[in-house]
Coordinates of C-alpha atoms in Angstrom, one line a residue:
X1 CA 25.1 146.2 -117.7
X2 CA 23.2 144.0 -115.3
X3 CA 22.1 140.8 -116.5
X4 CA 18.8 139.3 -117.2
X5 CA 17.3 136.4 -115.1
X6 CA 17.3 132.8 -116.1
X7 CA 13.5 133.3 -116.0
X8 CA 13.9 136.2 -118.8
X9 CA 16.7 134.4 -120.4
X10 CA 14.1 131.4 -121.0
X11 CA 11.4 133.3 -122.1
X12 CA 13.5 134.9 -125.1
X13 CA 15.7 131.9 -125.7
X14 CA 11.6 130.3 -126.5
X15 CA 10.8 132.6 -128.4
X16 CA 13.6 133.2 -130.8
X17 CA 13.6 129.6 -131.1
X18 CA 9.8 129.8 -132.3
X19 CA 10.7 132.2 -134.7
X20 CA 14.0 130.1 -136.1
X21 CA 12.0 127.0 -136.3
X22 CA 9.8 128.1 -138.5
X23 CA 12.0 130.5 -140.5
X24 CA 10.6 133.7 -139.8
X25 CA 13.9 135.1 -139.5
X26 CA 12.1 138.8 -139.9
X27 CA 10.5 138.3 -136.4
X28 CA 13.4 135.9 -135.3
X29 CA 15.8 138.8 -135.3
X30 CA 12.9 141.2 -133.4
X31 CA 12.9 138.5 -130.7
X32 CA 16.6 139.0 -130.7
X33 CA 16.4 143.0 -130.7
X34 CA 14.5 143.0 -128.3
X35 CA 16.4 143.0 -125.3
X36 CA 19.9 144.1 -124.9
X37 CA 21.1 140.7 -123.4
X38 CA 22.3 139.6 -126.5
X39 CA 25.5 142.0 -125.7
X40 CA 26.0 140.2 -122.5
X41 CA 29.7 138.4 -122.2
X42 CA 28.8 136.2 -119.2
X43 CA 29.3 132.6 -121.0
X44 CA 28.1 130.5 -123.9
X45 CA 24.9 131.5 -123.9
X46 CA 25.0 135.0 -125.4
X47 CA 27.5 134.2 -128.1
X48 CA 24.8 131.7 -129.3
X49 CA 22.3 134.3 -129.4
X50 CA 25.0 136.5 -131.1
X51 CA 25.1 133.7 -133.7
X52 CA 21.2 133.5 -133.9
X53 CA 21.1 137.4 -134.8
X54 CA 24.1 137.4 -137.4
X55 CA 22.6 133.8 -139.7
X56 CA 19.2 135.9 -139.0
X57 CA 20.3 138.7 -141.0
X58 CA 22.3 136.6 -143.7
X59 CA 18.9 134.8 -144.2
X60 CA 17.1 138.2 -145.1
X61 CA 20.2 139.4 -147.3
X62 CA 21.2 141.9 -145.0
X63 CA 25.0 141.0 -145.6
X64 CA 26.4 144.4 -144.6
X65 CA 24.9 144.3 -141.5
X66 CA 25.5 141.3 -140.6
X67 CA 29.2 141.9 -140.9
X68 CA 29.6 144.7 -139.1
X69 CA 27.9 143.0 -136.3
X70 CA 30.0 140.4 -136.5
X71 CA 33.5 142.2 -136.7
X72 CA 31.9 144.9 -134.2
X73 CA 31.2 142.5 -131.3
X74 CA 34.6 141.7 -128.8
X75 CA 32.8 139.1 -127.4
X76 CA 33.7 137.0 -130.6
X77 CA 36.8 138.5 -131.7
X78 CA 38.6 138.6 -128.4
X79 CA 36.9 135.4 -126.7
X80 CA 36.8 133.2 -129.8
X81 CA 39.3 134.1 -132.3
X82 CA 38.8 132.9 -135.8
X83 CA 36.5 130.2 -134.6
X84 CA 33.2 131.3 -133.4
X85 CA 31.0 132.8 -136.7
X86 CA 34.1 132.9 -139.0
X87 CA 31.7 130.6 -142.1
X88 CA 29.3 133.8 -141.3
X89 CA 31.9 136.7 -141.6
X90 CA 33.3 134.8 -144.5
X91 CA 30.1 134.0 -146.6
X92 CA 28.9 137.5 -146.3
X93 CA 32.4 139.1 -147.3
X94 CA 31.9 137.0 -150.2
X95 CA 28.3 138.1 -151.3
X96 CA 29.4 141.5 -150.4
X97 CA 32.5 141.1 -153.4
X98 CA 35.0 141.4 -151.1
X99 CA 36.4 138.5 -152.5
X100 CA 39.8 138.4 -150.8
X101 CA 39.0 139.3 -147.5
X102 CA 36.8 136.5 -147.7
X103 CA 39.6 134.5 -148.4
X104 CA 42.4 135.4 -145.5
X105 CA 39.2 135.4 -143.4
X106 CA 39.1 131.6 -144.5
X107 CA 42.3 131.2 -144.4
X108 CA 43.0 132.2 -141.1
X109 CA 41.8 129.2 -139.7
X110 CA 44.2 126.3 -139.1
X111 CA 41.6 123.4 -139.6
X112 CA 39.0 124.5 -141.8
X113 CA 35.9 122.2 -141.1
X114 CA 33.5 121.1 -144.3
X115 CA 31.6 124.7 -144.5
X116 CA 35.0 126.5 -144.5
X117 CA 36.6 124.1 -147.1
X118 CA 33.3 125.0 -149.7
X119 CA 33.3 128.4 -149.6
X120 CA 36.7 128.4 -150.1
X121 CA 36.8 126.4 -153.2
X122 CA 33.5 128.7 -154.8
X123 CA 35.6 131.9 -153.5
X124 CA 38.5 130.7 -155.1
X125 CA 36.5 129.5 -158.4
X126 CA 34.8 133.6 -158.1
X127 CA 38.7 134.9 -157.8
X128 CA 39.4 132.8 -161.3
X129 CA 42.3 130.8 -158.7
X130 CA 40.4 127.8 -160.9
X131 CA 43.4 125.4 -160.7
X132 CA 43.6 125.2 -156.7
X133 CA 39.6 125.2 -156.9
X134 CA 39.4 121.7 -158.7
X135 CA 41.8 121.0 -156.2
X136 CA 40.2 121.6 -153.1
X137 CA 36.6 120.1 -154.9
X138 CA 38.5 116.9 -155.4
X139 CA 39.7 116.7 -152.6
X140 CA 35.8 117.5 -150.8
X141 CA 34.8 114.9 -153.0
X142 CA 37.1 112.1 -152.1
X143 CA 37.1 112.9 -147.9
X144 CA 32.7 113.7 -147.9
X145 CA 29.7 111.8 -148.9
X146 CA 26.7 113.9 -147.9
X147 CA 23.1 115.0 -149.6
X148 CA 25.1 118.3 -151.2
X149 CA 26.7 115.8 -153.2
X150 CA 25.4 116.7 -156.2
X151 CA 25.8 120.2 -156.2
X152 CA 29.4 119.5 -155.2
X153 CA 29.6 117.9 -158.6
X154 CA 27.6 120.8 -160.6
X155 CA 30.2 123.2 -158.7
X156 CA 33.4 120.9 -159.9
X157 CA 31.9 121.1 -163.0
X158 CA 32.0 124.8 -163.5
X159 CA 35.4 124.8 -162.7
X160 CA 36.3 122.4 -165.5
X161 CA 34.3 124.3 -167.9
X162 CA 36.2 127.6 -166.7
X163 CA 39.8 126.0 -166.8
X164 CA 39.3 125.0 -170.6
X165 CA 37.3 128.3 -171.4
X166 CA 39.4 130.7 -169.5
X167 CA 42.7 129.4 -169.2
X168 CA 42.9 127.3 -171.7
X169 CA 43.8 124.3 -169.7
X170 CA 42.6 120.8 -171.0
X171 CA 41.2 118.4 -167.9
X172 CA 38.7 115.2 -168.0
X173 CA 35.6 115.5 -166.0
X174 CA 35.8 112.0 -165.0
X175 CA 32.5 111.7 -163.8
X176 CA 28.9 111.2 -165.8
X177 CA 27.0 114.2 -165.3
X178 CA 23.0 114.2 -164.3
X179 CA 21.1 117.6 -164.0
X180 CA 20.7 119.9 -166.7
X181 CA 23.3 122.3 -164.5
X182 CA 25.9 119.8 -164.8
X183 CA 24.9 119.2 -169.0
X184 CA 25.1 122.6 -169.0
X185 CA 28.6 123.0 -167.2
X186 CA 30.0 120.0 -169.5
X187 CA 29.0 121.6 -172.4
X188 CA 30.7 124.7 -172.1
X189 CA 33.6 122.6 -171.1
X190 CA 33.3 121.1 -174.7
X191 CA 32.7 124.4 -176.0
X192 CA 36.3 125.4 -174.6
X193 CA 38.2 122.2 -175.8
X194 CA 36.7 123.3 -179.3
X195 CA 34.7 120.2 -179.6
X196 CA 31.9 121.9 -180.7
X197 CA 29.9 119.8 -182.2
X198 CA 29.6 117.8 -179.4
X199 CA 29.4 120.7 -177.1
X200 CA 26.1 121.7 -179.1
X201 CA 24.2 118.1 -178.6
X202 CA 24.9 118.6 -174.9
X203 CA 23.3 121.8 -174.1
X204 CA 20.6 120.9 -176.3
X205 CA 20.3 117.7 -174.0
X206 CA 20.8 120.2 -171.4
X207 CA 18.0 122.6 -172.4
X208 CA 15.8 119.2 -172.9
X209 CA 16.0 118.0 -169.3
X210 CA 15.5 121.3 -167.8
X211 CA 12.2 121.5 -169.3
X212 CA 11.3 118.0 -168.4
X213 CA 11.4 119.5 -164.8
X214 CA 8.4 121.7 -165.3
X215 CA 6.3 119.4 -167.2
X216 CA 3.9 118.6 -164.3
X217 CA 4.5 121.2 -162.2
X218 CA 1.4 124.1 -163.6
X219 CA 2.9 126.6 -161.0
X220 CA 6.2 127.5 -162.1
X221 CA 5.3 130.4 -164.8
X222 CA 6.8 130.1 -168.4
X223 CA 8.7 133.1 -167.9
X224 CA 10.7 131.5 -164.5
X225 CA 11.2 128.9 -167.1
X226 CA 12.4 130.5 -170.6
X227 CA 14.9 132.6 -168.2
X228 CA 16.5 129.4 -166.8
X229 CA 16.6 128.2 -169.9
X230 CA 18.2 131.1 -172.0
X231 CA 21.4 130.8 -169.9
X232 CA 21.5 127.7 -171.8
X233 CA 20.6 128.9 -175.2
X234 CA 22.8 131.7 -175.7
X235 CA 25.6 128.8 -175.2
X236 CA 23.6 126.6 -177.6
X237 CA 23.9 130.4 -179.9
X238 CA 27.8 130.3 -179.5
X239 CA 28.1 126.5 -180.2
X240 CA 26.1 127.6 -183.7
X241 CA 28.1 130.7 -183.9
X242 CA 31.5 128.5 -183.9
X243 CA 30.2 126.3 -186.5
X244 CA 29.7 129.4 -189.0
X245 CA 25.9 128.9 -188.8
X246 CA 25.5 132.6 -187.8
X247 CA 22.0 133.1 -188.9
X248 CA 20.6 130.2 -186.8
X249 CA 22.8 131.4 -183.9
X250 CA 21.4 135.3 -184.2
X251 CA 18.2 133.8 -184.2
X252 CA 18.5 132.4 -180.3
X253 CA 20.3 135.7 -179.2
X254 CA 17.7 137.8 -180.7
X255 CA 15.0 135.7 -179.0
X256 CA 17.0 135.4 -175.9
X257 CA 16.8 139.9 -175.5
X258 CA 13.3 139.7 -176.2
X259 CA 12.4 137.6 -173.6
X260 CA 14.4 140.4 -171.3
X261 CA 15.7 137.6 -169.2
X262 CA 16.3 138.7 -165.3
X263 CA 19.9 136.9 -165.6
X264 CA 21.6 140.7 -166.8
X265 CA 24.8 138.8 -167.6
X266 CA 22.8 137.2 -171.1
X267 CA 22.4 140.6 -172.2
X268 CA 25.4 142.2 -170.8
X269 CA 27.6 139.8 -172.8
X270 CA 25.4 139.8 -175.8
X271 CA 24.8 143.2 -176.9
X272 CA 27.8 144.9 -176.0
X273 CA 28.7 146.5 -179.1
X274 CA 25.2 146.9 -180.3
X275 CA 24.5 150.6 -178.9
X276 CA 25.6 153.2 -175.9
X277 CA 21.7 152.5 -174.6
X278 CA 22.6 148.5 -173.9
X279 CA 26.0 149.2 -172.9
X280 CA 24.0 150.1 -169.7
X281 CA 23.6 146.6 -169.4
X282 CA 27.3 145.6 -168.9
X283 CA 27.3 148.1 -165.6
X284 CA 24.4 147.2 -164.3
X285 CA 23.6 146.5 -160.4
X286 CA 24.0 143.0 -159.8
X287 CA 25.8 142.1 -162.4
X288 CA 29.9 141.6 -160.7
X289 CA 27.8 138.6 -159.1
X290 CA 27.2 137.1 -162.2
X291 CA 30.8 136.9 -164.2
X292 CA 34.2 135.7 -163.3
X293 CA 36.9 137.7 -163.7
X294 CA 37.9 137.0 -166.9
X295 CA 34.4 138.4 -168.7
X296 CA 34.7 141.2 -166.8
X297 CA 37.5 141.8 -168.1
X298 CA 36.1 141.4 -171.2
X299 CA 33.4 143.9 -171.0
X300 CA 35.7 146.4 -169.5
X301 CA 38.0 146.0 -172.8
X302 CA 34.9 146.4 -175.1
X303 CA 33.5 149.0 -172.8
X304 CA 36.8 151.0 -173.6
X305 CA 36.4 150.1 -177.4
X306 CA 32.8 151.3 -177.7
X307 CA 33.7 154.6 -175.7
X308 CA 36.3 154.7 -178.3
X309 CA 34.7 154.5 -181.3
X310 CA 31.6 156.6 -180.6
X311 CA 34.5 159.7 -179.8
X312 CA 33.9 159.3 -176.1
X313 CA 37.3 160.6 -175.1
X314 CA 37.2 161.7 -172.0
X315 CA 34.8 158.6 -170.6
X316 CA 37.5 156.4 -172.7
X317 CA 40.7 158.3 -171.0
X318 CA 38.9 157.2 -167.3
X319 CA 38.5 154.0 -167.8
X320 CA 41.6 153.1 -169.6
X321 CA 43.1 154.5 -166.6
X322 CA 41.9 152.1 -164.1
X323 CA 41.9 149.4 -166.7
X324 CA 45.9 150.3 -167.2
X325 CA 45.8 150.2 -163.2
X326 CA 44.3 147.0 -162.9
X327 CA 45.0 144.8 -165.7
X328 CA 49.0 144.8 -165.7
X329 CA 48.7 141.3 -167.2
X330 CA 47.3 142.7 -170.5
X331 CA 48.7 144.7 -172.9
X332 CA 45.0 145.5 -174.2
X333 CA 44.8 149.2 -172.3
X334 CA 47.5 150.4 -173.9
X335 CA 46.5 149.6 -177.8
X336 CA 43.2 150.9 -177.2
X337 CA 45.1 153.8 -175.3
X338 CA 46.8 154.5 -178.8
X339 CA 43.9 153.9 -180.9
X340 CA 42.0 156.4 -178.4
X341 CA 45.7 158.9 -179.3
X342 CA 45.3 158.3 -182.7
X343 CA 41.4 158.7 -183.5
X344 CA 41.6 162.0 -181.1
X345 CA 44.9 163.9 -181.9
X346 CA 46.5 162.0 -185.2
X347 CA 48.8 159.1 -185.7
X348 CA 52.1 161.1 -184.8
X349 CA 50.6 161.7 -181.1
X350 CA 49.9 158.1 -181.0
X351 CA 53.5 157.4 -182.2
X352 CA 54.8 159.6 -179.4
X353 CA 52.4 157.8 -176.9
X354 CA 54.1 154.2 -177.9
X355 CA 57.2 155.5 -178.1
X356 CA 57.4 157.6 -174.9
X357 CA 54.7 156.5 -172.3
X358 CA 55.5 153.4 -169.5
X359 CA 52.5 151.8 -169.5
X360 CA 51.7 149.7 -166.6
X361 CA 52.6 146.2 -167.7
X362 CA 53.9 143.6 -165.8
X363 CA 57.5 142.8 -167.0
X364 CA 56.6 139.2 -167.8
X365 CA 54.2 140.4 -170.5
X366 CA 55.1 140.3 -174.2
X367 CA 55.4 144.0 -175.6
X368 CA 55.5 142.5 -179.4
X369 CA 51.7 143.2 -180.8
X370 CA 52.3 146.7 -179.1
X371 CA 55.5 147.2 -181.2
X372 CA 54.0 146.3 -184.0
X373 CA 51.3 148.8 -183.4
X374 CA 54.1 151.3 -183.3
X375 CA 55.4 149.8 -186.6
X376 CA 52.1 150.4 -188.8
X377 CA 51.4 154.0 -187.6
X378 CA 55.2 155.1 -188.5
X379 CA 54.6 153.1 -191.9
X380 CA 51.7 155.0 -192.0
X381 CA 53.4 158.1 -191.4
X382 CA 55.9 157.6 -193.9
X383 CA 58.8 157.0 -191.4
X384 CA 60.2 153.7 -192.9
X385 CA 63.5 153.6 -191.1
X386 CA 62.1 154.3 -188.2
X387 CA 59.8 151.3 -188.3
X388 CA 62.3 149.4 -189.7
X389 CA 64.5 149.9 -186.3
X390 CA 61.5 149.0 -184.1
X391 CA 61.1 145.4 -186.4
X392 CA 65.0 144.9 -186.1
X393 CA 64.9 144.8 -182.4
X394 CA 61.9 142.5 -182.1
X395 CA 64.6 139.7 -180.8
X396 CA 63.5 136.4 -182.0
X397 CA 61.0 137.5 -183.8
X398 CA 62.6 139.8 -185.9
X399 CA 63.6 136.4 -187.7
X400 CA 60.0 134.9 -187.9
X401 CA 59.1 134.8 -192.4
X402 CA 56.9 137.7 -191.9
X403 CA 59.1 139.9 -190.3
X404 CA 61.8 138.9 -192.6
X405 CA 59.5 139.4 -195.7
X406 CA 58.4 142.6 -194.3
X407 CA 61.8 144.2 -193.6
X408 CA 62.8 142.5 -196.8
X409 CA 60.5 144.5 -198.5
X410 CA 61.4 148.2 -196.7
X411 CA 64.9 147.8 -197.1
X412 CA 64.0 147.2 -200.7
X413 CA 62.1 150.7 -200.8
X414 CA 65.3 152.9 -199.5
X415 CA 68.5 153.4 -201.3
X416 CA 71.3 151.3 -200.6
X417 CA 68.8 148.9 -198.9
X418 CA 69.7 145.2 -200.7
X419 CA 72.9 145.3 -198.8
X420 CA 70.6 145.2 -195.5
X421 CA 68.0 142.9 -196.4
X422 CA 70.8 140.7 -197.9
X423 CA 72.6 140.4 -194.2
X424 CA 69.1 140.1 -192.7
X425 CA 68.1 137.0 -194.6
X426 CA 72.0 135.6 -193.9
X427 CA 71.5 136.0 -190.1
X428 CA 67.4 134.8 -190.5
X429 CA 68.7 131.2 -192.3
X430 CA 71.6 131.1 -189.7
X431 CA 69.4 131.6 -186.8
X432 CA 66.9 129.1 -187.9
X433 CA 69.5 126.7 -187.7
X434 CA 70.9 127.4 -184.4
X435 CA 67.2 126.6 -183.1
X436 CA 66.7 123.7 -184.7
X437 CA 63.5 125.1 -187.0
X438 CA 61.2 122.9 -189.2
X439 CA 62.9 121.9 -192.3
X440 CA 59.8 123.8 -194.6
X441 CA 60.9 126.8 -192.4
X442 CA 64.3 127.1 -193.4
X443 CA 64.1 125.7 -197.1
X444 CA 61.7 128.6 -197.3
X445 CA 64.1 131.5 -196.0
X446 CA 66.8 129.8 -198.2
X447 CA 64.8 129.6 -201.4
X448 CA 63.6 133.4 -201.0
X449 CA 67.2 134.1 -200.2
X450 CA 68.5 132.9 -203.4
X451 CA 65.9 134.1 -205.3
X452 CA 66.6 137.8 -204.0
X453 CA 70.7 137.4 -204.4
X454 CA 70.0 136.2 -208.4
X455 CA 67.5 139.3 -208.7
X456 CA 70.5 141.5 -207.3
X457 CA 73.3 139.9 -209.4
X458 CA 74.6 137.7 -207.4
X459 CA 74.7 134.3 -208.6
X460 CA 77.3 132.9 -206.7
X461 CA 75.8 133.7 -203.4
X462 CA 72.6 131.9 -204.8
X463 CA 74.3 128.7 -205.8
X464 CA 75.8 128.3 -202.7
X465 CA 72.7 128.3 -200.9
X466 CA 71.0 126.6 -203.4
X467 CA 73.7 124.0 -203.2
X468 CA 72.8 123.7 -199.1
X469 CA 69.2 123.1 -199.9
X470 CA 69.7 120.2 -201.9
X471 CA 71.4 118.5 -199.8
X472 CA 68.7 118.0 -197.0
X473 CA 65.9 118.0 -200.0
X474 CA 68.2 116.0 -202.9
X475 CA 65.2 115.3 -205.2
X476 CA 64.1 118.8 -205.4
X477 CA 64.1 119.1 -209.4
X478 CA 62.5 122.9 -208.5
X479 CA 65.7 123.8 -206.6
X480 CA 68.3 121.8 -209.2
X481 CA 66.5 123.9 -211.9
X482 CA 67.3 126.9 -209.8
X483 CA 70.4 126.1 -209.4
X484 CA 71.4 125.3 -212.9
X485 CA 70.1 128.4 -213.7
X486 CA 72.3 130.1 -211.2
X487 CA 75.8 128.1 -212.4
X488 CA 74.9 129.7 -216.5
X489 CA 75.9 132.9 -214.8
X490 CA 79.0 132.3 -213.8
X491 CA 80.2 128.9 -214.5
X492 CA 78.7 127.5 -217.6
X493 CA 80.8 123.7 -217.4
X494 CA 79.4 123.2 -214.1
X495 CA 75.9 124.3 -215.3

């Protein structure tokens, strides 16, 4: 393709420049369409105009466009390789959810400049990587002092208030915060430390300074304003909520959906067990932009549950099967994947599912609440040896009190079963030893131990152990009592 002349060149350089200056990015990216010279590989000057169309299109939300021009175009891929409009290809793989692309795009450059290193910290923050995200802020924070300094600091917020909520992970701000985004941020940080009281006084502060931004400004419209402000709110709600004052707390949620705020996330997370009808609001359009991972996950779970419960089976059989798919860290499918069995087809299907299927769990993950599951529909079947096998080869915490207490009690219901509940409690007190337990632990287990040896007629067995407890608790008069008792059976002197 011939080339155009420097005269020509000028001419459109001018006016896409008009266009830029002003941001009219519509008629920015005609001036760019216009002539087929933007395709040119002759130097440095059509790769700028390359990067003139691409930010044009990312500036009217045309994200998908914009990629594909950018991964379509040699001239950047072959001549520039991971240098010239990677921030562009990145940004919009991000806005377009492809999360992870967004990230090997980022992290295929060796030395990342500023741009680079904050997307990569928000893309990690949207991925829930939050750890190496308060990394990489803190790190921003220390090496660049610029005017985006304070939305730096809103954006290490968040991640603080997303380690404590999400992963449960206790950090210090370390900084005072300013803006009613930062109050907000801090206090859901509170809110995840479970100082909630606190937590509450902040988002109130919070709602209080967002206000104070629209006192003199008569052009912003109430409604811009109550919907900034209900993100705050329904936090204020929860803070309430926490503190048992559930009435006050309804109060703000039920205002909150009448104001039918445009953030589709307040309502999405709100009402989802009110009704099929809002459930719509959890799927919405728009919405994966508005939640991390983890509250997706969330409303995925009670998305299952509600199909569930209304008798939604085959809607609850397809997505259980992509939540089995991708949530291997979470043993949440497959109890709601029984429950489903069990509503639809009776508790013995349910029993067969547990006991048969191989769910997709990641072998790290602890099976126990599913075997326990497993052990109240065969109680409720009637099949007490059966569950009894399933508690006895719980491991460790076949020897927790409740499991004891609770095998205990079905050995107790089948013939011949004192001998086995006998040798349970023996290896229970003997294992609690070996692991070094809490004293009230064990004294526990032993006491219950003698108590069930003198109900079955064995006294000596009792004194001995009641003899063991008194030697770490000596001024027990309870257990002497006990154990006096115990010797009038059998050795009356010594009593």
């Amino acid at each position: 393709m011939a080339a155009q002349s420097p005269t020509n060149m000028t001419v459109l350089y001018g006016e896409l420049n008009k266009f830029i200056n002003v941001s009219d990015y519509k008629q920015a990216l005609k001036a760019a369409n216009k002539s087929k010279w933007i395709y040119i590989n002759e130097g440095k000057e059509d790769t700028e105009a390359m990067h003139c169309k691409a930010v044009c299109m990312m500036q009217m939300s045309q994200f998908a466009e914009a990629l594909k021009f950018i991964e379509g175009a040699p001239e950047i891929k072959d001549a520039y390789p991971f240098s010239l409009l990677v921030f562009e290809k990145a940004y919009c793989q991000y806005r377009l959810l492809q999360t992870q692309d967004a990230l090997d795009t980022i992290n295929q450059v060796k030395s990342p400049d500023l741009r680079l290193l904050e997307l990569k910290a928000q893309v990690l923050y949207k991925l829930g990587q939050y750890s190496a995200s308060l990394a990489l802020y803190k790190n921003l924070i220390k090496e660049f002092s610029d005017e985006f300094e304070e939305e730096r600091m809103t954006n290490i917020s968040a991640v603080h208030a997303a380690l404590s909520a999400f992963d449960g992970v206790k950090t210090e701000l370390g900084f005072e915060v300013e803006s009613y985004e930062q109050l907000y941020n801090k206090g859901c940080w509170l809110l995840g430390n479970n100082r909630v009281v606190e937590a509450q006084k902040v988002l109130v502060q919070a709602e209080e300074v967002c206000r104070g931004l629209y006192v003199d400004d008569p052009d912003v419209p109430e409604e811009e304003i109550e919907g900034e402000i209900s993100i705050i709110r329904v936090q204020l709600a929860y803070a309430l909520q926490l503190q048992g004052k559930t009435d006050e707390a309804l109060t703000i949620y039920n205002q909150v959906i009448r104001l039918r705020p445009t953030d589709i996330a307040l309502v999405a997370e709100q009402n989802v067990f009110d009704s099929r009808k809002k459930m719509k609001a959890t799927i919405a359009p728009g919405l994966e932009n508005k939640l991390v991972p983890f509250q997706k996950k969330k409303i995925d779970f009670n998305r299952a549950l509600l199909f569930m419960y209304s008798n939604q089976w085959e809607a609850c059989r397809k997505l259980l099967k992509s939540l089995q798919r991708d949530h291997t860290d979470s043993i949440i499918p497959c109890l709601i994947q029984a429950a489903q069995i069990g509503r639809e087809k009776g508790s013995s299907k349910a029993v067969e599912y547990l006991q048969h299927s191989d769910p997709d769990i990641s072998p790290e993950i602890d099976l126990t609440d599913v075997k326990l599951c497993l052990v109240q529909l065969l109680l409720g079947l009637g099949n007490l040896e059966e569950a009894c096998l399933v508690l006895e080869a719980l491991g460790d915490v076949t020897y927790t009190p409740a499991v004891v207490s609770c095998l205990v009690s079905l050995y107790n219901a089948q013939r011949g079963g004192e001998v086995k509940a006998a040798r349970l409690m023996e290896h229970a007190i003997e294992w609690h030893k070996n692991n070094k337990s809490p004293a009230p632990i064990l004294s526990s287990l032993m006491w219950e131990s003698s108590e069930f040896a003198l109900k079955h007629n064995n006294p000596k067995s009792a004194a001995a152990t009641l003899e063991e407890i008194l030697r770490f608790e000596p001024k027990n008069v309870k257990v002497l009592a006990k154990l006096i008792f115990a010797y009038s059976m059998f050795n009356q002197t010594k009593a």
